[in-house]
XYZ file of C-alpha atoms in Angstrom:
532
model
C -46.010 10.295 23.595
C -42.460 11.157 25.131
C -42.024 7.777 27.148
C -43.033 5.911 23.501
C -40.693 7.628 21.571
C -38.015 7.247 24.392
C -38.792 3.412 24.063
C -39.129 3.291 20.693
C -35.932 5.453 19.392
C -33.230 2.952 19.305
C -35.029 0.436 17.478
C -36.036 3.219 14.622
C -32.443 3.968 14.838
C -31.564 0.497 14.394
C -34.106 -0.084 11.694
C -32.614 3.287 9.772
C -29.306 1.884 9.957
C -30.375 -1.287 8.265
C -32.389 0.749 5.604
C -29.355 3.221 5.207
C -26.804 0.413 4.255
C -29.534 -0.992 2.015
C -29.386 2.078 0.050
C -26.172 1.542 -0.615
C -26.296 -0.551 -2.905
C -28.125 -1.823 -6.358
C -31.123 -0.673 -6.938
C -30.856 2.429 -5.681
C -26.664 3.133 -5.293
C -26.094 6.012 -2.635
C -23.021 4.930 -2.226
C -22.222 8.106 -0.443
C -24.802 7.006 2.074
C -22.052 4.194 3.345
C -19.771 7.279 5.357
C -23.255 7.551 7.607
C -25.006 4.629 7.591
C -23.855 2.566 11.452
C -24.219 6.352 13.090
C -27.861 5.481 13.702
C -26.964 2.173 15.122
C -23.981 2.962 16.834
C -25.873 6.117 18.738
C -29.134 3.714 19.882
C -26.405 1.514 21.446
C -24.158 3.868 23.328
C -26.581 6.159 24.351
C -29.660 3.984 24.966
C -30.446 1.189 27.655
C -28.771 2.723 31.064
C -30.788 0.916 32.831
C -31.662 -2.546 31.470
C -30.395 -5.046 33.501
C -28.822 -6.876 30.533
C -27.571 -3.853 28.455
C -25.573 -6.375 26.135
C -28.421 -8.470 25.281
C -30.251 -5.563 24.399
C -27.113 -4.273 22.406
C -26.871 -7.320 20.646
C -30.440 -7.270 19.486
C -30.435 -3.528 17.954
C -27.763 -5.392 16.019
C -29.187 -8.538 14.805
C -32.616 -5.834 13.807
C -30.614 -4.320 11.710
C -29.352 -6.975 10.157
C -32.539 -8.524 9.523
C -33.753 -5.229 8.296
C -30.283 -5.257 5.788
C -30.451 -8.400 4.511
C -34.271 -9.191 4.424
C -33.973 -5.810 1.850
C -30.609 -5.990 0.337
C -31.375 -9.682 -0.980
C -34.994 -9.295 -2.011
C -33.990 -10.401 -5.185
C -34.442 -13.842 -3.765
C -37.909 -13.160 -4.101
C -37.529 -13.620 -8.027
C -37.628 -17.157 -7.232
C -41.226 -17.407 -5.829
C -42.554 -15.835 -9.311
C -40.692 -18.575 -11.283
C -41.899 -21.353 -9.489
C -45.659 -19.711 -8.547
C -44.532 -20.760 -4.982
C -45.290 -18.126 -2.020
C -42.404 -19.860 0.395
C -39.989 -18.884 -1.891
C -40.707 -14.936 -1.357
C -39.393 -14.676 1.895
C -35.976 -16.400 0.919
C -34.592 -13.540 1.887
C -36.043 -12.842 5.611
C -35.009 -16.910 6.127
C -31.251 -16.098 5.128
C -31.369 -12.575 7.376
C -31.981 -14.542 10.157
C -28.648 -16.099 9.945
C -26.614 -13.005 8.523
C -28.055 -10.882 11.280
C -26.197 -12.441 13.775
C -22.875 -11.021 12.203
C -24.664 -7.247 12.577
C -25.443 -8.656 16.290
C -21.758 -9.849 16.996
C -20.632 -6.196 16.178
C -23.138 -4.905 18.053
C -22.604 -6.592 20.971
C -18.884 -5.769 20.914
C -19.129 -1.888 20.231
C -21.901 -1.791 23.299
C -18.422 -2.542 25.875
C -15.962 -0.111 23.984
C -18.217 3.275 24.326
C -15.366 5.844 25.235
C -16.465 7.129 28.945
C -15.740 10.776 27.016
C -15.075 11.606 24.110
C -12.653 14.478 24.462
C -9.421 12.513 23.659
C -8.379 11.691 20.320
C -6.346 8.679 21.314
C -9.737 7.281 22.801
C -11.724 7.854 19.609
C -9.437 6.601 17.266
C -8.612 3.341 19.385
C -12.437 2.531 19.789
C -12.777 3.262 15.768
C -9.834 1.033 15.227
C -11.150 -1.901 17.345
C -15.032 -1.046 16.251
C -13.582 -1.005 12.091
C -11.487 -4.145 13.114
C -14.258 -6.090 14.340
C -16.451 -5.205 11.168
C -13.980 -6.305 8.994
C -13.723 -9.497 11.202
C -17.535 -10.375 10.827
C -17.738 -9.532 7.233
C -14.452 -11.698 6.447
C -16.045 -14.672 8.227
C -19.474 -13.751 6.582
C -17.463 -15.116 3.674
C -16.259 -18.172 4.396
C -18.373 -19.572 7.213
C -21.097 -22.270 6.511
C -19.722 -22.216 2.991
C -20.180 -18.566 3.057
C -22.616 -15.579 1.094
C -20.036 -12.317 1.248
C -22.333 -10.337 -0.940
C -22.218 -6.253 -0.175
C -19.947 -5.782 2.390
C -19.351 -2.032 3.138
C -16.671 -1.113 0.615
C -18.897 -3.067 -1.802
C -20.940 0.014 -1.648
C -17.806 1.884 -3.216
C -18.228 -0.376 -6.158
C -18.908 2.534 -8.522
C -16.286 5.206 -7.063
C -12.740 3.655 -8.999
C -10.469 6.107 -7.927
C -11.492 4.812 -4.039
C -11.157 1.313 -4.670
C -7.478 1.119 -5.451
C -6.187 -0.213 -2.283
C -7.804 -3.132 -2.709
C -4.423 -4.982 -4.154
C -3.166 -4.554 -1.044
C -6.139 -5.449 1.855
C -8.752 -7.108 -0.361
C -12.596 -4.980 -0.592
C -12.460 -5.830 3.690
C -9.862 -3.262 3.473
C -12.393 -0.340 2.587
C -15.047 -2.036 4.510
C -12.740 -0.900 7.407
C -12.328 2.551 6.314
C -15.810 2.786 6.130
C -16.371 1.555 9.788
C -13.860 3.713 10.986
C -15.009 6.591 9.860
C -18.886 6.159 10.712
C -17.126 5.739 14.717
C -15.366 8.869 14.286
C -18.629 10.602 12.420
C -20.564 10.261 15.820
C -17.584 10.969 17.842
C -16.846 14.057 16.506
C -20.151 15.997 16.838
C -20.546 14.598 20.595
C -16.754 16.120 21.168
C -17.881 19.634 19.868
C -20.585 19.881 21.979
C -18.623 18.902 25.066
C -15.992 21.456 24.336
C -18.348 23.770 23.552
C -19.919 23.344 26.392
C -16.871 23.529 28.932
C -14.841 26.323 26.514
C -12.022 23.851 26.352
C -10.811 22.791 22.604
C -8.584 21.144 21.573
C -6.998 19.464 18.191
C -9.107 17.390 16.973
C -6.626 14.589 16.128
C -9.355 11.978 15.527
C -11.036 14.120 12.714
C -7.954 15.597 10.897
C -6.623 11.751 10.665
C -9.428 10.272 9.435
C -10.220 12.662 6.868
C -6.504 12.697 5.609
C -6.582 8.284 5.358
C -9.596 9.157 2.827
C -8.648 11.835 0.793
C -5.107 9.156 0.923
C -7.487 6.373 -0.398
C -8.478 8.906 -3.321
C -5.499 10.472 -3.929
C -3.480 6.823 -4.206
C -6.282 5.667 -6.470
C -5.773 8.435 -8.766
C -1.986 7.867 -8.762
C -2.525 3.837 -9.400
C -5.025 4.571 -12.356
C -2.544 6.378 -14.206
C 0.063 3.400 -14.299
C -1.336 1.159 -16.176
C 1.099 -2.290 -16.763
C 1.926 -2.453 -20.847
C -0.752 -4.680 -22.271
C -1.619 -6.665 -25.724
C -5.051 -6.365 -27.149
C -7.356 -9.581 -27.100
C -10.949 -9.547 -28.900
C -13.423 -10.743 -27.565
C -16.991 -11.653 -27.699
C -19.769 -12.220 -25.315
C -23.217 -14.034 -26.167
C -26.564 -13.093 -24.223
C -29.022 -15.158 -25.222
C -31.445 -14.559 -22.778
C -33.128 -17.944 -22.509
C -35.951 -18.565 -19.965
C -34.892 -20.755 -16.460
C -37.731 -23.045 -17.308
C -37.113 -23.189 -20.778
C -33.178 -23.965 -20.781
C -33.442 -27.825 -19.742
C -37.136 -28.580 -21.021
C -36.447 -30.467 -24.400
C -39.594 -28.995 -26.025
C -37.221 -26.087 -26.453
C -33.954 -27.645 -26.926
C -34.085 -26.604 -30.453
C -34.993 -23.001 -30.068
C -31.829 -22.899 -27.867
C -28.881 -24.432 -30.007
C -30.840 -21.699 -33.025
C -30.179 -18.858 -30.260
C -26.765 -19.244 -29.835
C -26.038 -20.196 -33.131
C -27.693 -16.910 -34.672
C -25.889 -14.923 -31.837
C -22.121 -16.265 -32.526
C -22.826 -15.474 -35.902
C -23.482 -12.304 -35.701
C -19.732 -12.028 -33.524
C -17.969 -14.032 -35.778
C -18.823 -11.786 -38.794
C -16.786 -9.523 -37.274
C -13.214 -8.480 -39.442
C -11.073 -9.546 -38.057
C -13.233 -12.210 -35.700
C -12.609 -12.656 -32.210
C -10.301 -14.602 -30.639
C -12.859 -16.105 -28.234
C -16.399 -16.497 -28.317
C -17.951 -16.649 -24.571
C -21.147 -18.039 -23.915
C -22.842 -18.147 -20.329
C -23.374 -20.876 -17.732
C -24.941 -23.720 -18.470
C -25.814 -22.549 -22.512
C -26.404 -26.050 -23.105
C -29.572 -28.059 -22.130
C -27.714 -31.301 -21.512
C -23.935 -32.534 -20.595
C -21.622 -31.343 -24.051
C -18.881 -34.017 -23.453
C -21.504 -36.502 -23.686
C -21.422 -37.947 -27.183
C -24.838 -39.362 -26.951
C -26.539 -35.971 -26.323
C -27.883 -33.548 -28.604
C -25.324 -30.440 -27.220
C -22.421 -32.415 -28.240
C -23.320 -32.801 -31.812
C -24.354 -29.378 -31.647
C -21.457 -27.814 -30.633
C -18.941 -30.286 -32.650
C -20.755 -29.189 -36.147
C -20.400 -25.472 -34.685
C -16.436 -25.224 -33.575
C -15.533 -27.738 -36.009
C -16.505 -25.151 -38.713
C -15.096 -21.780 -36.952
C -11.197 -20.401 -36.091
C -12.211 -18.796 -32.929
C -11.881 -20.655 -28.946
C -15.408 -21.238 -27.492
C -15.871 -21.049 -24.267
C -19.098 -21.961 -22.920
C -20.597 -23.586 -19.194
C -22.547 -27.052 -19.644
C -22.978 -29.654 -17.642
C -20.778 -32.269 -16.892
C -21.334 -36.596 -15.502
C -18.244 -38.367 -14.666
C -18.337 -41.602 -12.480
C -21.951 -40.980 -11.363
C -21.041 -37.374 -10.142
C -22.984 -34.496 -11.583
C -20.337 -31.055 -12.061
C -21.418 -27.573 -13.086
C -18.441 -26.848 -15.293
C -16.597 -24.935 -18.215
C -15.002 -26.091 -21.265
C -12.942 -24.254 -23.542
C -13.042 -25.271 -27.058
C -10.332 -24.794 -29.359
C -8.775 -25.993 -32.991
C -12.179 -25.943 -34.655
C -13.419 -28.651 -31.878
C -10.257 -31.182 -31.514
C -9.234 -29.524 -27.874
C -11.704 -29.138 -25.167
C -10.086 -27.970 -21.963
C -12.759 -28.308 -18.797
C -12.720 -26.938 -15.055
C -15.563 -28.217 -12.638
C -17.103 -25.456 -10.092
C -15.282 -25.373 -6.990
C -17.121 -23.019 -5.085
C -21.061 -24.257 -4.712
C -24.055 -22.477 -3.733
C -25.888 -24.169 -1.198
C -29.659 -24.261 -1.384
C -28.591 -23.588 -4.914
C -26.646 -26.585 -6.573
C -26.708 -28.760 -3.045
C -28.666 -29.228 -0.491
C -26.342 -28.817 3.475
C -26.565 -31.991 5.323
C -29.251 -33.457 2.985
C -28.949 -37.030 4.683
C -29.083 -35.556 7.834
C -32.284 -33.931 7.509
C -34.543 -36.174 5.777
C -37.572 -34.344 6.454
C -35.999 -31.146 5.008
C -34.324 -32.325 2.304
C -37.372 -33.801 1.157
C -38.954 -29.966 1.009
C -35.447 -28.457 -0.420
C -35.895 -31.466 -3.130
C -38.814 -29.751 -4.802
C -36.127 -27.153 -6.059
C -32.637 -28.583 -5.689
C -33.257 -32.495 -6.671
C -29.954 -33.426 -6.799
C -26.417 -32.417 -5.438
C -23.757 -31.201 -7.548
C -20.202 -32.372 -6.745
C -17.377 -29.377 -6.031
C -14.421 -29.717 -8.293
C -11.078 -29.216 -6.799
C -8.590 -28.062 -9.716
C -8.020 -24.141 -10.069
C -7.523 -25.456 -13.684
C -6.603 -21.952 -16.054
C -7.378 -22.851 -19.640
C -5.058 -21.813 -22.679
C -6.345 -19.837 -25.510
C -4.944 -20.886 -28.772
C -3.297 -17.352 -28.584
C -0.562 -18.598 -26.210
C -0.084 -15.234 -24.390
C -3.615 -15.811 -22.682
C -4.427 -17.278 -20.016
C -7.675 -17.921 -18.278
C -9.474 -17.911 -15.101
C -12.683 -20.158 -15.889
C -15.112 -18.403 -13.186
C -18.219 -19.486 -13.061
C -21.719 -17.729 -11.240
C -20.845 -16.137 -8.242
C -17.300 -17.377 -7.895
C -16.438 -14.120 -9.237
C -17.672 -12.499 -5.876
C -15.423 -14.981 -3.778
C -11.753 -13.047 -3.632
C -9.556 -15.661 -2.182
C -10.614 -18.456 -4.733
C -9.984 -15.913 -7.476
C -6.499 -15.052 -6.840
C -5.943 -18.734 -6.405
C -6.238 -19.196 -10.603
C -3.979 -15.938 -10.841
C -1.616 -17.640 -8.769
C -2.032 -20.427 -11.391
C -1.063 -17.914 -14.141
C -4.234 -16.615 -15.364
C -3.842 -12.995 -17.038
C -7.710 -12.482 -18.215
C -10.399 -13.257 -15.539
C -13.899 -14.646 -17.447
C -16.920 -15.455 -15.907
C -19.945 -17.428 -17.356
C -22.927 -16.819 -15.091
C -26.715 -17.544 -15.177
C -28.777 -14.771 -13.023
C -31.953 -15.863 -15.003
C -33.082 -17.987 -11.998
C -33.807 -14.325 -10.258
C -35.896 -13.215 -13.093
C -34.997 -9.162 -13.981
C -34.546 -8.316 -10.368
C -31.445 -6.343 -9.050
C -29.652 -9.280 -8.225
C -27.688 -8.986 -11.401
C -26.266 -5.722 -10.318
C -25.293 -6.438 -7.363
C -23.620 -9.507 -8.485
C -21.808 -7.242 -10.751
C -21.064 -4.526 -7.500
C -19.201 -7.497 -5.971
C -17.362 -9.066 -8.536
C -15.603 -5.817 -9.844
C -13.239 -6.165 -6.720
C -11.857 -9.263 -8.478
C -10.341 -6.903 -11.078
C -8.599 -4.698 -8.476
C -7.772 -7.124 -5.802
C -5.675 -8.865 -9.062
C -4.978 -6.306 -11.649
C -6.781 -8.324 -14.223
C -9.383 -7.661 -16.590
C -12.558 -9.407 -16.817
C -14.874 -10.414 -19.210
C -18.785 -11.347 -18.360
C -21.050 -13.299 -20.469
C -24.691 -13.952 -18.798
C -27.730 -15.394 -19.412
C -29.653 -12.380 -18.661
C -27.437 -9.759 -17.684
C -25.129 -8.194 -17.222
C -22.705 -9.077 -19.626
C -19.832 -6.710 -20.021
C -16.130 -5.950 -19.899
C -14.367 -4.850 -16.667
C -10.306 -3.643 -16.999
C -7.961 -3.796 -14.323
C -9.117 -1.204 -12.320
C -12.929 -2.108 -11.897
C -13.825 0.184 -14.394
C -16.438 -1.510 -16.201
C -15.605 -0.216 -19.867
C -18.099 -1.734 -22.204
C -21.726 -2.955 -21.167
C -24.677 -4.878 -23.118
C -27.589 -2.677 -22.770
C -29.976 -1.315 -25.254
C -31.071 2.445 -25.591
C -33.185 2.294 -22.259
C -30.336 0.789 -20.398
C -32.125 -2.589 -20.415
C -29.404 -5.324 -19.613
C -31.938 -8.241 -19.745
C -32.264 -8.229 -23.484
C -30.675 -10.977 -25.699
C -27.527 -9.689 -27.870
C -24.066 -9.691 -28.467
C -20.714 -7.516 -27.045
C -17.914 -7.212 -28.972
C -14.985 -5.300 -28.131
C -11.023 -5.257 -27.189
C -9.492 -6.397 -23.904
C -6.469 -5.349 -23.020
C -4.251 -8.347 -21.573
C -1.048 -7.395 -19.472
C 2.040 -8.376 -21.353
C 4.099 -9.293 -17.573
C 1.517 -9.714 -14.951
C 2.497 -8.538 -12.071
C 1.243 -10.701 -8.661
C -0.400 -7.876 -6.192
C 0.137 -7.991 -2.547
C -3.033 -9.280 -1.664
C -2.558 -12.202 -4.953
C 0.598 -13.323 -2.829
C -0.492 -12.981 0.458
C -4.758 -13.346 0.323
C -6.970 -12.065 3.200
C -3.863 -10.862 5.662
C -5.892 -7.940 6.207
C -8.466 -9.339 7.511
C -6.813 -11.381 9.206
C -4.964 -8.839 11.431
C -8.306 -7.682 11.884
C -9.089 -11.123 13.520
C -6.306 -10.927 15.616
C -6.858 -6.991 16.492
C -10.629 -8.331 17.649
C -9.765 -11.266 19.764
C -7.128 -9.278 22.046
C -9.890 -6.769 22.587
C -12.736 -9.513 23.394
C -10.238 -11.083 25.783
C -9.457 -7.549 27.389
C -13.048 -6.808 27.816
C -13.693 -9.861 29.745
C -10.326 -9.527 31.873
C -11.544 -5.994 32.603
C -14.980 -7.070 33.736
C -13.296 -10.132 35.764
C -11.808 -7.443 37.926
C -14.633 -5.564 38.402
């Protein structure tokens, strides 16, 4: 039984890590779990293995399990998709995607494996190894981003979605920036023990550098938060209101129901427009419409003309939009009872989603992918900021999971935008978790900018988030249900003179020294073993 378990350890280890950081998160939010979770993984690879021949391969596959393990659990929401369509591939969306992502987990692996202190008795040691171990997580989460058109969902500080007075350093590194505080400090967390029992065991202590510094940069983090929270900028109040109308995916585009819709929304805005006084914008979600609104043939545009042209308040709504033979996923703002529409085309595309990657590459696949994804939107390329009718607003026309993408965000506040809105559709996952943790990740979007945000979904969750990622108002009923159809209503408050944040100015510098921090210690490693 001892020789199995010997065997067996690391990869349990490796598994728990994956399950740990899954825990993390929406659903279940043990966010606390996140100061823990990489000591399981981090142990099985510095103190497993002696004597395989290729230590690093092995390393790098405790990583990419996992990962797999992660991913294939943190994104079962995918899932969702199988039920809609009735189609059993479409259930293990999320193992397929893992077995990318886990090669990020394997990277860091791989890299921690070579930078095991020999002891662990000197604080400079441990906190250089947690600095180049927190570096390199940053670096693979940052190019988890990007890369391949990149899926950045729940990176480590993600998991501190929920904690506000943590978050607050975020205008300054971006949510990498507690992703590497949380790295760090899961290094130093198995450092520490395995330095006791060495001193304990040789009656030799010592200050316990490491420890004491670590522990003052988070009670820092929480005691700058606190400070930040209290200093708010002077603000004006907007109102605002957000439609959830709840429509079924298959029932949004199928005309047998195109009716039903337009009655939906119209009963819905009603309901916010009784309001005294009425909001100054009216928000519905992502493609609300069943077919293109600017088209003045289709049924949405003489919908929505007879419905602004008889109200005082700015629509804004997401449709679909043709120009030139190119299909968009886009946003319009309406305004002066229908004479103004303002529009901004998706920039930021989900692939598998709205296009299919190399599609006439791949014949053969594409012709699979078709079933779901017929046709490929086009990206738009303006960070276009719309103006409410009230002049002093100004704003960021987000739409799905843009929200969740930092560096394209702060790209419309660079534009001017002082109220961040996002129209999303999460119906296509059913009333799975994904709409939380689309929610977890977009909250950063408030700090990282110091702008509010405002929410309107098809299904959930729809809701107000101030400056601070403090979500203050949610659309939930009495069970905390936030899948039902309704309305939210309520006051934003806009800042008067918007201040640009450090990371608005400068972007993902953080992460980028994090980049650079990695690379000098990959080339080091292989110097060192050159030598040897």
């Amino acid at each position: 039984m001892l020789p199995i378990l010997k065997k067996s350890w690391p990869w349990l280890a490796a598994t728990a890590s994956g399950l740990l950081i899954t825990a993390c998160f929406p659903p279940f939010n043990q966010s606390w779990l996140c100061w823990i979770a990489l000591t399981p993984l981090i142990a099985a690879i510095w103190f497993s293995g002696e004597n395989s021949r290729r230590r690093w391969l092995r390393n790098l596959l405790l990583g990419y399990l996992a990962g797999i393990v992660f991913f294939t659990a943190g994104f079962g929401w995918l899932g969702a998709l199988g039920d809609l369509y009735q189609n059993l591939f479409l259930h293990g969306l999320s193992l397929l995607l893992s077995i990318y992502l886990g090669l990020h987990f394997a990277f860091w692996s791989w890299l921690i494996g070579f930078i095991k202190p020999k002891t662990f008795t000197a604080s400079w040691r441990n906190l250089l190894v947690a600095l180049v171990a927190a570096c390199a997580w940053a670096t693979h989460e940052w190019t988890r981003g990007w890369l391949f058109s990149g899926f950045g969902w729940n990176g480590l500080g993600v998991a501190l979605h929920a904690e506000w007075p943590m978050i607050q350093v975020a205008e300054f590194t971006g949510v990498v920036g507690l992703s590497f505080a949380v790295a760090f400090a899961n290094i130093i967390a198995v450092t520490t023990p395995l330095r006791l029992f060495a001193e304990a065991r040789t009656h030799r202590m010592r200050p316990h550098f490491d420890l004491t510094l670590t522990m003052v940069g988070i009670v820092a983090l929480l005691a700058f938060g606190l400070h930040r929270v209290q200093h708010s900028a002077p603000a004006k109040t907007v109102r605002v209101a957000a439609v959830q109308a709840s429509v079924p995916q298959l029932q949004k585009f199928d005309p047998r129901f195109t009716g039903e819709v337009f009655e939906r929304f119209r009963r819905l805005s009603e309901i916010a427009l009784s309001a005294n006084p009425p909001p100054d914008l009216l928000v519905w979600p992502e493609s609300s419409m069943p077919d293109p609104v600017r088209d003045q043939n289709s049924e949405s545009y003489r919908f929505i003309t007879d419905f602004s042209g008889a109200m005082k308040t700015d629509l804004m709504l997401g449709t679909l939009d043709v120009e030139d033979g190119h299909d968009y996923n886009a946003a319009l703002l309406v305004s002066n009872n229908g004479e103004q529409v303002q529009i901004y085309r998706k920039i930021h595309l989900v692939p598998f989603g709205e296009y299919i990657p190399l599609r006439h590459s791949f014949p053969l696949f594409a012709a699979v992918a078709s079933t779901w994804v017929p046709g490929d939107f086009t990206s738009g390329t303006k960070h276009t900021v719309f103006n409410l009718t009230n002049a002093d607003v100004r704003v960021a026309p987000l739409i799905c999971f843009e929200d969740t993408v930092g560096d394209l965000v702060r790209r419309f506040v660079l534009n001017g935008a002082n109220l961040l809105v996002d129209v999303t559709n999460d119906g296509w996952f059913l009333h799975s978790f994904g709409s939380r943790q689309h929610l977890a990740n977009a909250i950063f979007r408030c700090v990282e900018n110091r702008r509010p945000m405002v929410r309107a979904a098809n299904t959930g969750v729809t809701c107000f988030v101030n400056e601070f990622g403090h979500v203050t108002q949610i659309l939930q009923d009495d069970t905390g249900n936030t899948f039902n159809e309704g309305v939210l209503t309520g006051e934003i408050n806009i800042p008067q003179e918007p201040q640009l944040t450090f990371y608005t100015r400068h972007g993902e510098w953080f992460a980028k020294f994090c980049v650079v921090v990695t690379a000098v210690a990959i080339l080091t490693i292989f110097l060192l073993r050159r030598k040897l």
